[in-house]
Every structure is written in structure tokens, then in C-alpha cells.
Tab-separated table of C-alpha atoms and ligand atoms in Angstrom:
chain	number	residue	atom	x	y	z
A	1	UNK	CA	114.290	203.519	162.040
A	2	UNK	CA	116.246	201.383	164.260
A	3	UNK	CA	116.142	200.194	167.920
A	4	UNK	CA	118.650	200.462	170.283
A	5	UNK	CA	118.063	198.611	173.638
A	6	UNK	CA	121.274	199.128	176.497
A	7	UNK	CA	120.676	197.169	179.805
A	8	UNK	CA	120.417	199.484	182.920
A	9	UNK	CA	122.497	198.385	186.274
A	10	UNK	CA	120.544	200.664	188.560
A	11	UNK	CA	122.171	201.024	192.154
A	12	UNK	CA	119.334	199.886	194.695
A	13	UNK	CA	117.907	203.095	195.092
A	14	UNK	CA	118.190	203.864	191.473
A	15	UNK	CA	115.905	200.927	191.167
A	16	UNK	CA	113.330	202.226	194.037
A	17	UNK	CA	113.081	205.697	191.982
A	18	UNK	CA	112.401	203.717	188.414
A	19	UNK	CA	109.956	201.814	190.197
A	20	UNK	CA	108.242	204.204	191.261
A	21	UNK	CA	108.150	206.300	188.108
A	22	UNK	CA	106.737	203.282	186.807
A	23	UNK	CA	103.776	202.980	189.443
A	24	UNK	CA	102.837	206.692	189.472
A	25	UNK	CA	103.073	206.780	185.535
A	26	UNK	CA	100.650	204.078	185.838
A	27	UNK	CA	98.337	205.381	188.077
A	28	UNK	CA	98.290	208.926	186.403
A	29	UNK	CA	97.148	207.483	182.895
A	30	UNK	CA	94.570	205.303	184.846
A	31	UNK	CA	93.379	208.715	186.529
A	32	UNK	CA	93.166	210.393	182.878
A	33	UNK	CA	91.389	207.510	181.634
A	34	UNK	CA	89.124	207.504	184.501
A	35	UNK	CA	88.473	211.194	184.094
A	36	UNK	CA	87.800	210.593	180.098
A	37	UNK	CA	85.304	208.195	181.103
A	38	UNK	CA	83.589	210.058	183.584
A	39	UNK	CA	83.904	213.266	181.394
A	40	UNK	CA	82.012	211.603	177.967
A	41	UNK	CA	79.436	210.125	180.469
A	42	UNK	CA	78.282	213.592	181.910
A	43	UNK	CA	78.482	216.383	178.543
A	44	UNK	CA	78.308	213.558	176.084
A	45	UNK	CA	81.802	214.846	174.146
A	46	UNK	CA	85.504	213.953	174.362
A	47	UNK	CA	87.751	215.809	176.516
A	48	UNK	CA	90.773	216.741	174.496
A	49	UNK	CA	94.342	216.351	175.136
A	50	UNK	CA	95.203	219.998	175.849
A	51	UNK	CA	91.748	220.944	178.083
A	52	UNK	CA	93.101	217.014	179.876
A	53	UNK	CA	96.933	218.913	180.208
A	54	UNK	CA	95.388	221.829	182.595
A	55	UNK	CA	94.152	218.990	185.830
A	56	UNK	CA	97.657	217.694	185.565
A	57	UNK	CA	100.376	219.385	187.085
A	58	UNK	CA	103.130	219.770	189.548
A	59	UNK	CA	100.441	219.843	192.271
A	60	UNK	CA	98.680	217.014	191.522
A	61	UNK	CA	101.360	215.001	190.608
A	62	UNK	CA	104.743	216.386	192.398
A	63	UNK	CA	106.341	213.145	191.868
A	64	UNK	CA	106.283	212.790	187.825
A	65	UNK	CA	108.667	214.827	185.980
A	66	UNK	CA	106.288	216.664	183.768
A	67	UNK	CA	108.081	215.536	180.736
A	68	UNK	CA	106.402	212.122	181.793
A	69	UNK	CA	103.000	213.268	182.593
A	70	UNK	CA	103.061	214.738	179.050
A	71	UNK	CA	104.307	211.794	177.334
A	72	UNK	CA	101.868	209.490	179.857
A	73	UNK	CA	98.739	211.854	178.413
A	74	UNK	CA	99.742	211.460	174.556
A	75	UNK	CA	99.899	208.034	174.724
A	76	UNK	CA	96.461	208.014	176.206
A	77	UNK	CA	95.229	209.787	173.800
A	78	UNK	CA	97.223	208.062	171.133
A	79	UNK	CA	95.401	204.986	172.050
A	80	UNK	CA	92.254	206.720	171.744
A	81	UNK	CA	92.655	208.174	168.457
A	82	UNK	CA	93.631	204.897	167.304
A	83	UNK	CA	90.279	203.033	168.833
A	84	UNK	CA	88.208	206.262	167.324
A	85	UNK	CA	90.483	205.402	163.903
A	86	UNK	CA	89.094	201.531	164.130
A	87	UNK	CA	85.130	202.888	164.928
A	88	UNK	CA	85.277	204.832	161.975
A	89	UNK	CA	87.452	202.037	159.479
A	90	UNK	CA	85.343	199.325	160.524
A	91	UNK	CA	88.489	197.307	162.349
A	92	UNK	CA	88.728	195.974	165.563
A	93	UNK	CA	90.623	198.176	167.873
A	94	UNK	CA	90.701	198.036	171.706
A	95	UNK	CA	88.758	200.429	173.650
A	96	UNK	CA	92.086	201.919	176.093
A	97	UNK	CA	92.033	199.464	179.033
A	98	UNK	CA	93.099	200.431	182.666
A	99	UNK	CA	96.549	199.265	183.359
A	100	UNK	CA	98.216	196.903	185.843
A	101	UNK	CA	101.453	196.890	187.359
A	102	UNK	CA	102.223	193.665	185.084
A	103	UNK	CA	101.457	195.620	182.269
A	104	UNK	CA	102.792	198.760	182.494
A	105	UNK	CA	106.418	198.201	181.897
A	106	UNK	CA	107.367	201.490	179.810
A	107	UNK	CA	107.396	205.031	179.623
A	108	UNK	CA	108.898	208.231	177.454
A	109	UNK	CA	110.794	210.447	177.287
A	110	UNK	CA	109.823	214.041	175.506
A	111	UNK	CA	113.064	214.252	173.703
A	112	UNK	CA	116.593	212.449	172.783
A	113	UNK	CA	117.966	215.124	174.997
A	114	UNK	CA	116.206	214.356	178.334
A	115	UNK	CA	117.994	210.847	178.243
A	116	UNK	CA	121.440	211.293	177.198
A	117	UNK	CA	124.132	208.672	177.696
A	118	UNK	CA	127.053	209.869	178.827
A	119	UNK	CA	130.512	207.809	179.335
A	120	UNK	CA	128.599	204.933	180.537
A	121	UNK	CA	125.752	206.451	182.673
A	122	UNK	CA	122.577	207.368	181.460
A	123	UNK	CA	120.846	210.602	183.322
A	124	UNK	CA	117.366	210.579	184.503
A	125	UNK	CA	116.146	213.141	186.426
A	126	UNK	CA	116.694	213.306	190.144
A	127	UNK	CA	119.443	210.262	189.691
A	128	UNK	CA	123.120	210.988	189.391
A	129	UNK	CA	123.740	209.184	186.840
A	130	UNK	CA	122.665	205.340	186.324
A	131	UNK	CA	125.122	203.079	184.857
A	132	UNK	CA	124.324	201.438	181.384
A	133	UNK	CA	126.175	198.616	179.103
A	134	UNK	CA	126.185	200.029	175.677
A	135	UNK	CA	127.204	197.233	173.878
A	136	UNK	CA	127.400	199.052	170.487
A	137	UNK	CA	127.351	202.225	168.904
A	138	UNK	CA	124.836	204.248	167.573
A	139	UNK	CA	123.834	204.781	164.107
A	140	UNK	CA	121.445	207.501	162.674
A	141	UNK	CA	120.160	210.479	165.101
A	142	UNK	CA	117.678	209.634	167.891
A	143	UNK	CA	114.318	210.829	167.985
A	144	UNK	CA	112.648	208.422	170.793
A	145	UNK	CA	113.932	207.469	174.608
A	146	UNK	CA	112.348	205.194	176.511
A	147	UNK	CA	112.776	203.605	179.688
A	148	UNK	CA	111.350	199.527	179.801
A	149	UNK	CA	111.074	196.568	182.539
A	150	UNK	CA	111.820	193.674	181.609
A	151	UNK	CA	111.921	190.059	183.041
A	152	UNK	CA	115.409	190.781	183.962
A	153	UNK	CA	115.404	194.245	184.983
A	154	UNK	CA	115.600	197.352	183.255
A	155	UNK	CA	116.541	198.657	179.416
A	156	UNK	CA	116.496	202.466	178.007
A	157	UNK	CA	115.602	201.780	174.512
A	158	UNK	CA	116.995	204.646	171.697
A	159	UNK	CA	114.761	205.049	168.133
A	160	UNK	CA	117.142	206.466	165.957
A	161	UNK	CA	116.391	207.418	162.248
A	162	UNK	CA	118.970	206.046	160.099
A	163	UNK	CA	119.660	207.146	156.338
A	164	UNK	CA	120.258	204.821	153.514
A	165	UNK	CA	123.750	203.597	153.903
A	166	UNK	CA	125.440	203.201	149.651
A	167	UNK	CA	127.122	200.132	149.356
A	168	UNK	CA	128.531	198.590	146.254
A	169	UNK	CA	126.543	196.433	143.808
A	170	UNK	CA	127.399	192.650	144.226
A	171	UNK	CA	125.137	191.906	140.894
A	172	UNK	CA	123.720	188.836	142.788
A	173	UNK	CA	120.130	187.630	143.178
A	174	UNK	CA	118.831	184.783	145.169
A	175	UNK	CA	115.632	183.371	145.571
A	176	UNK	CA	114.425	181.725	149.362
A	177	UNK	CA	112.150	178.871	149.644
A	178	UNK	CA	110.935	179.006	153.320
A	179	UNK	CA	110.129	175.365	154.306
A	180	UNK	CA	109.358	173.023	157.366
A	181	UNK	CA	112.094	170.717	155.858
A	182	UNK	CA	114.994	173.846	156.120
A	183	UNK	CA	114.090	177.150	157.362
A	184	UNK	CA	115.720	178.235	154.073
A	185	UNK	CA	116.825	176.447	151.211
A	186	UNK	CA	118.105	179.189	148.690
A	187	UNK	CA	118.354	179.488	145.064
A	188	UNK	CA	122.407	178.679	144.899
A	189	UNK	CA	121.316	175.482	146.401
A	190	UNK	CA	122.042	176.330	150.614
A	191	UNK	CA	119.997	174.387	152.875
A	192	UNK	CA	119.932	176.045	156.371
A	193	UNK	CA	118.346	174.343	159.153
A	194	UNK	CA	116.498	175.982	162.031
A	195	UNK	CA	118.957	175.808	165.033
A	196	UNK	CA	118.066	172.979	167.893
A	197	UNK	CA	117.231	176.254	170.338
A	198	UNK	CA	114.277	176.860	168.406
A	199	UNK	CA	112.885	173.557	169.776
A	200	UNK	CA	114.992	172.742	172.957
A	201	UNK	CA	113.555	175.880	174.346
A	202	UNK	CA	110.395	175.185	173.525
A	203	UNK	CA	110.439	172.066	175.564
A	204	UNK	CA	112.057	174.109	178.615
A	205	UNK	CA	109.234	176.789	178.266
A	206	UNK	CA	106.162	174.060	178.904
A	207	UNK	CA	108.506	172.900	181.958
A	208	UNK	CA	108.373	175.942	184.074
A	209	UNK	CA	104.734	176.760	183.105
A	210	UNK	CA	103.681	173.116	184.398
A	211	UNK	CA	105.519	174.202	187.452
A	212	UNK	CA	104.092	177.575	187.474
A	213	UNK	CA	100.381	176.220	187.140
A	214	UNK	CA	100.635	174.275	190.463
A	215	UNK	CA	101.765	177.410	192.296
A	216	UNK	CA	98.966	178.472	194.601
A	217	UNK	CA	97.513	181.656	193.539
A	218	UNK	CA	98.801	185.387	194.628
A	219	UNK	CA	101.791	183.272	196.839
A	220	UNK	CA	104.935	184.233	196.933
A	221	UNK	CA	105.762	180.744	195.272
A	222	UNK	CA	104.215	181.706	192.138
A	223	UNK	CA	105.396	184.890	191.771
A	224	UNK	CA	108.506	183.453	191.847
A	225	UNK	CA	107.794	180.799	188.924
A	226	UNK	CA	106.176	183.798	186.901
A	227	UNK	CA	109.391	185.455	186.942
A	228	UNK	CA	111.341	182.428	185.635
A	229	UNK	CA	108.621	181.885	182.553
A	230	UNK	CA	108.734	185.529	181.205
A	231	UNK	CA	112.993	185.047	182.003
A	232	UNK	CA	112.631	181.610	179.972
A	233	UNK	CA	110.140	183.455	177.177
A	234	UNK	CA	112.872	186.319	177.235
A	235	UNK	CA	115.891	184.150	176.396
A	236	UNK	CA	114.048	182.282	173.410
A	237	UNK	CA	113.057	185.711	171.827
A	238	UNK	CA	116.716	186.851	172.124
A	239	UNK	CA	117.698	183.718	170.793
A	240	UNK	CA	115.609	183.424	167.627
A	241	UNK	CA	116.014	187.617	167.194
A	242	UNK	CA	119.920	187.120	166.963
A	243	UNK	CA	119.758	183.996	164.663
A	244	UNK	CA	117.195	185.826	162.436
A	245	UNK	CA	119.441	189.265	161.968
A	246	UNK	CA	122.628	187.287	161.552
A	247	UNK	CA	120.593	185.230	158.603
A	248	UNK	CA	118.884	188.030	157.458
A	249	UNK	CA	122.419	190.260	157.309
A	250	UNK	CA	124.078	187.827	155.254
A	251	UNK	CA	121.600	187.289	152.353
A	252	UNK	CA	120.942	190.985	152.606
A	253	UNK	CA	124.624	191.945	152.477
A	254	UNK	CA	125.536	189.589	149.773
A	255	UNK	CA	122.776	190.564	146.808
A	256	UNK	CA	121.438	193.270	145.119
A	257	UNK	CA	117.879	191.446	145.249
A	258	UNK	CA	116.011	188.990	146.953
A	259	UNK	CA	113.097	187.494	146.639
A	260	UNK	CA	111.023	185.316	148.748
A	261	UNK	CA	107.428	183.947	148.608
A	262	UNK	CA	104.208	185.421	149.867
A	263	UNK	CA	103.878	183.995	153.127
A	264	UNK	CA	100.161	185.038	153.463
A	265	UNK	CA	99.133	183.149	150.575
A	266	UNK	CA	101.888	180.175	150.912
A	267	UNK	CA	100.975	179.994	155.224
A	268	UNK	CA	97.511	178.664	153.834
A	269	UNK	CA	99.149	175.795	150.840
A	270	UNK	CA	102.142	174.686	152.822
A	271	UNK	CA	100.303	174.195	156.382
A	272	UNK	CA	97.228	172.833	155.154
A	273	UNK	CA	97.855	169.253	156.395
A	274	UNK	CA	100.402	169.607	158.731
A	275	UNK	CA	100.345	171.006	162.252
A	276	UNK	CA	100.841	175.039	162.884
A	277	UNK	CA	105.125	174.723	162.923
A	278	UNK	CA	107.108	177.780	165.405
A	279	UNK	CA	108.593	178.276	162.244
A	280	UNK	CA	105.723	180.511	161.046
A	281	UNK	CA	106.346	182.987	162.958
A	282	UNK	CA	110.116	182.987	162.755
A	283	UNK	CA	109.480	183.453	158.798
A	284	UNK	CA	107.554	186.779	159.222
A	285	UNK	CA	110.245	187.891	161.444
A	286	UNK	CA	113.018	186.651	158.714
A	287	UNK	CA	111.431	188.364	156.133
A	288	UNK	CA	110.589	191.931	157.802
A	289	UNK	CA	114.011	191.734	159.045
A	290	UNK	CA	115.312	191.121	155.545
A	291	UNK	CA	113.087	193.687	154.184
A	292	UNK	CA	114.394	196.462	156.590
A	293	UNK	CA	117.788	195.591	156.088
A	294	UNK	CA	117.455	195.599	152.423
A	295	UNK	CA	115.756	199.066	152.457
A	296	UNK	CA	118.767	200.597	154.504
A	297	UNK	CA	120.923	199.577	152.118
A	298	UNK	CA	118.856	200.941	149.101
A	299	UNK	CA	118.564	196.794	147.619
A	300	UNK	CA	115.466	195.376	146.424
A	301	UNK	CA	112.686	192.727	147.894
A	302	UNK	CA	110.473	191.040	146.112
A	303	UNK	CA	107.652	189.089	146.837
A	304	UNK	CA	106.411	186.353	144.672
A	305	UNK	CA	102.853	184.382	145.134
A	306	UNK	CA	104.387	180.857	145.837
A	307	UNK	CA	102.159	178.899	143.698
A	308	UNK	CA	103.425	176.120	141.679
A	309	UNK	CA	106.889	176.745	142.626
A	310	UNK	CA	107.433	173.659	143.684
A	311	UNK	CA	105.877	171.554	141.187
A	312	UNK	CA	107.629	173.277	138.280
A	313	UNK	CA	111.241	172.433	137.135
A	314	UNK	CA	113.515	174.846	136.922
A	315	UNK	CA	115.792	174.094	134.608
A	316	UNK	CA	112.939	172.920	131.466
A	317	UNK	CA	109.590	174.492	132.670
A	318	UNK	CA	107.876	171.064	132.704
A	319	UNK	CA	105.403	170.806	135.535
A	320	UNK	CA	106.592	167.848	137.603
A	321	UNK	CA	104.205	166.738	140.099
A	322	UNK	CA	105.019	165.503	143.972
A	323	UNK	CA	103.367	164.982	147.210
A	324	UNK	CA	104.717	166.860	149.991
A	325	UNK	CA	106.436	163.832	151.169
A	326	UNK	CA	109.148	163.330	148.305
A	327	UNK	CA	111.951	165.472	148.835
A	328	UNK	CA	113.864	164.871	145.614
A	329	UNK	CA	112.814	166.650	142.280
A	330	UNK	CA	113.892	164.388	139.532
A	331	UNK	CA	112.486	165.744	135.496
A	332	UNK	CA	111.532	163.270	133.570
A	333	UNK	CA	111.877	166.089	130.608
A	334	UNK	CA	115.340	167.194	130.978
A	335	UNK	CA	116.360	164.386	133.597
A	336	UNK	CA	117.027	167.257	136.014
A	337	UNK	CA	117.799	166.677	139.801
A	338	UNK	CA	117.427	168.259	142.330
A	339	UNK	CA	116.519	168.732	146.320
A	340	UNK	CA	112.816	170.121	146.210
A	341	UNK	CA	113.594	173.247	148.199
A	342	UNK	CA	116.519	174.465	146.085
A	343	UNK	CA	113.875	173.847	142.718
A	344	UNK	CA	111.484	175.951	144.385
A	345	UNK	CA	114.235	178.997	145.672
A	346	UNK	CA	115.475	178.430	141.914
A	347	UNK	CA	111.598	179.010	140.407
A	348	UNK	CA	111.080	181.637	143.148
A	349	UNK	CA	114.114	183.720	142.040
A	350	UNK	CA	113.006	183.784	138.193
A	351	UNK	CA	109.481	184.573	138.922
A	352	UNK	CA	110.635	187.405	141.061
A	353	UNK	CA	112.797	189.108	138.455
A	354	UNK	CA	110.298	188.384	135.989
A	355	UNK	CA	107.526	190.241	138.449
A	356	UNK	CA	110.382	193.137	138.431
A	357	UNK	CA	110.066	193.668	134.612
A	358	UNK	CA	106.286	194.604	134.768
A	359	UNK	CA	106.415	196.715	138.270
A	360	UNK	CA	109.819	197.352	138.666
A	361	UNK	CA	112.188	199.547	136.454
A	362	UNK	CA	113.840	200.657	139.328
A	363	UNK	CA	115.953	197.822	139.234
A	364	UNK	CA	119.267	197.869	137.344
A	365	UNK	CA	119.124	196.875	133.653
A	366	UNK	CA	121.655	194.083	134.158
A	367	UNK	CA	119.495	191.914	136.483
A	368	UNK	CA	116.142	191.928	134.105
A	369	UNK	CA	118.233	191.331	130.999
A	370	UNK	CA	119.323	188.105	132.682
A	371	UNK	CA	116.347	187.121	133.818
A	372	UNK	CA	114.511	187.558	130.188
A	373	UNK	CA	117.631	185.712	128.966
A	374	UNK	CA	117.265	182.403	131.027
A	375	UNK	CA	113.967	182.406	130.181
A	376	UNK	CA	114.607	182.303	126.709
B	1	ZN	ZN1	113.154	169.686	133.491
């Protein structure tokens, strides 16, 4: 699956008609929820989707395309299924809240075919046509359209389903240590540093929210200074997103495997005396990006439980202890040095392949017969 997200430039009263989609798309799955409610409180049973369908129609709701009404009432009941799902599983699962204008910021379409984008305008009912920047092409078929608000105004967003794309075997593995020191230091010995945006929009986000918690509340003043925050939060998403793919591409493009540490079980080691970094959640992103991209392309992941990695050297196998404050891995066995990070990618890498012999025969021959030979 892959997202597609084209920015809308909606003519003025484009924009009205959206908005109002929006509102009476909100208010109709309020009204179903209400009705839900209302329903289990009086004959003690759930009213079902399709008994739900016959209440809502052109008459009650003249303003909806019904194609949204339907879509509006699945994902109602989507979000009930899912809360019934956690009652019965034992997790935690939101009972379906009533929604706010604030939060409300999407809605579906039935079918690929109700949203089509045609030489630069994009077709919603009752609009002629409203025009849209597709920056790119698409890939795969679509299966999902949907129409979202944003800070900055509005997106249609395309699922499609893509295939596996073949590409040729580069016969290259890496292993990635993901560190507070680099964001990645790789087995071939690349250090990669997170880029300054990661921070200098940090420092520009607590700005505007300093500014936005003196705003008197419900004035026009802090409306206003909402708007810029979610723009600000926006911009640092987009920012981190486009770094991550472009990393995420390269290391995906260039091997036939990669493997990276378990960052549930490494979060818990690494972090333990230092304060919670952005980076953490930057990694998860890098590495479900990496995974995705490695699936399309019909390449390999691994994960690896991080421990010891870092202590052990990887050209002799001797443990060599350090505190997490000495960067350098020198071996006093086979006077091996070193940067710590690219030790650690290096042990992660062999561990990985190694892990590949027992679970993995997937994987071509050529990789694991290297891998038993440097272990040798
Ligand atoms: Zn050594």
C-alpha cells in the first residue's frame, strides 16, 4: 500500500462546499452515534449497520452525497467493532467519542472512481472540477479516496496497492546502529547525523505555543496562534518524513539485506540514563519506512536483539567493555580500532545474517555462506 497526498487549490466557493461536507459529515456520524447510544439504552442490543442505513437518507440528509453518508456510517461502526474487538481481547480501545469540528478533518470516498483526477482537477460532486498539484505520478491501482484538512488547507489523499517491483541483486548487506551520537552509523563505517531541523524546529515549536498559551481563550487572537502551531507542527513532520524516505531509499535501494536492532528492547538499554531524545521516534519511523520499502522491492529486514553489540569487537569476538561515554573502540586482543557505532552496525550485521541461517532460508545462498565464513 502506498499514500498519495495532492494539495487541493479550491476556488472560494469550492472551499465553502468542502467545508461544509466536512460539518454535516460531522454532525451525521454524531447523530448515528447518538442514535446507537440511545438505541442500546432502550432494547439492551446493538443496532447494526444495515437496520442504522434505513434512518439515513436523501431526506434526512439532502446535503451529503450518499456515497458519504455510507462511508460516514462504516466508519462508525468500524470504530465500534474495533472497541467491541478490545472488550473481548482484553486491550484498551476507545469507546467512539462524539466529534468536534477540530477533529473531524476527513472523510471517504466509496470508490477510486468517485474521485478521479483528471488533467489537473479533481471532481467532487456538485463542483466543476477543483484544481489539484499532483506533484508525482501514481504507482499501483487505487483502492481508497479521501478528502483531508489540514493546517494549511486541503489534500485528497489516494491508497493505492502497489505490487512488488523486481530489481536486480546488489549482493550487499549492511548492518545500522541507531544512536544518540549519529542517527545512523552503518556497518561500512557511515556516520550520518540527524539534520539541525530536527532540533531548530523544535525550538521554534515551544515559541509559538508560549505565545499561544497567553492568548485569551475562544478569541479571535488565539485562534489565530492555534493555526500557526499545527502550521509549525506540520512543517517539522514534512521535514523529518522527507529526510527519513530519502535515508530510508538509499540503504534500501543499495542492499539485498538490512538489518537493524530491536528498538523495543534497545529503547529500554540505550535510554536508561539519558533523557527521552526526538530521535526515538524518528527511529521507528526510519525503520517502518525501511521495512516497507524493502518489502516492495522483495529485499530482506532483519531484526536483531541489540544486546552486547556494542561491547563486542568485531573483528576478534573479544568482549571489550566501555561506558557509554567513550566513543572509540580500541581491542586490546587484536589491537582493533574503531568508532563505537560502526563496531556495533559491524556486530549488528553478522548477528543478523547469522539469525537468517536458523529462520531464514529464503535468503540467497550467497549471503549466509559469507556470513558462516567470517565467522569462521
Ligand atoms: Zn578484537
Amino acid at each position: 500500500m502506498r499514500t498519495y497526498d495532492f494539495k487541493l487549490r479550491p476556488n472560494k466557493e469550492q472551499a465553502k462546499y468542502l467545508d461544509s461536507l466536512l460539518l454535516e459529515t460531522k454532525c451525521l456520524y454524531n447523530n448515528a452515534l447518538q442514535e446507537l447510544i440511545e438505541h442500546y439504552k432502550t432494547t439492551n442490543k446493538y443496532l447494526n449497520r444495515f437496520s442504522q442505513d434505513k434512518n439515513y437518507n436523501k431526506q434526512t440528509y439532502p446535503n451529503i452525497p450518499s456515497q458519504f453518508v455510507d462511508t460516514t456510517l462504516d466508519r462508525l461502526h468500524r470504530s465500534f467493532a474495533n472497541f467491541f474487538r478490545g472488550l473481548k481481547q482484553g486491550k484498551k480501545i476507545g469507546f467512539p467519542r462524539f466529534q468536534s469540528y477540530k477533529r473531524w478533518s476527513s472523510f471517504a470516498f466509496r470508490d477510486y472512481t468517485q474521485g478521479k483526477i483528471k488533467q489537473g482537477k479533481w471532481y467532487i460532486s456538485k463542483t466543476n472540477g477543483i484544481k489539484v498539484i499532483q506533484h508525482r505520478d501514481i504507482e499501483g491501482t487505487p483502492k481508497l479516496t479521501r478528502l483531508v484538512k489540514r493546517a494549511d488547507g486541503y489534500y485528497v489523499q489516494l491508497v493505492c496497492e502497489t505490487g512488488v517491483i523486481k530489481t536486480k541483486k546488489t549482493n550487499k548487506q549492511v548492518g545500522l546502529d541507531l544512536g544518540l551520537k549519529y542517527f545512523v552509523a552503518d556497518s561500512n563505517g557511515n556516520k550520518i547525523n540527524a539534520p539541525k531541523f530536527f532540533r531548530k524546529s523544535e525550538y521554534k515549536i515551544v515559541k509559538v505555543q508560549r505565545v499561544l498559551s497567553k492568548r485569551k481563550k475562544g478569541s479571535k487572537r488565539r485562534n489565530k496562534a492555534r493555526q500557526i502551531v499545527a502550521k509549525n507542527h506540520l512543517k517539522i513532520q514534512r521535514q523529518r518524513k522527507d529526510w527519513l524516505h530519502k535515508l530510508s531509499y538509499k540503504y534500501a535501494n543499495e542492499n539485498d539485506v538490512v538489518v537493524v536492532e530491536n528498538l523495543n528492547v534497545s529503547g529500554m538499554i540505550k535510554n536508561k540514563h539519558l533523557a527521552l531524545s526526538i530521535s526515538d521516534a524518528s527511529w521507528q519511523t526510519f525503520v517502518s519506512m525501511l521495512e516497507y520499502k524493502l518489502q516492495t522491492l522483495s529485499k530482506i529486514l532483519i531484526k536483531v536483539n541489540p544486546a552486547y553489540t556494542s561491547q563486542i569487537c568485531s573483528e576478534c569476538g573479544a568482549i571489550v567493555k566501555k561506558s557509554l561515554s567513550q566513543r572509540t573502540h580500541c581491542c586490546p586482543e587484536c589491537l582493533y580500532v574503531e568508532d563505537r557505532d560502526v563496531n556495533a552496525a559491524k556486530n549488528i550485521l553478522k548477528k543478523g545474517l547469522v539469525q537468517s541461517l536458523g529462520e531464514n532460508t529464503a535468503i540467497a545462498g550467497s549471503v549466509t555462506r559469507e556470513a558462516t565464513r567470517s565467522l569462521a
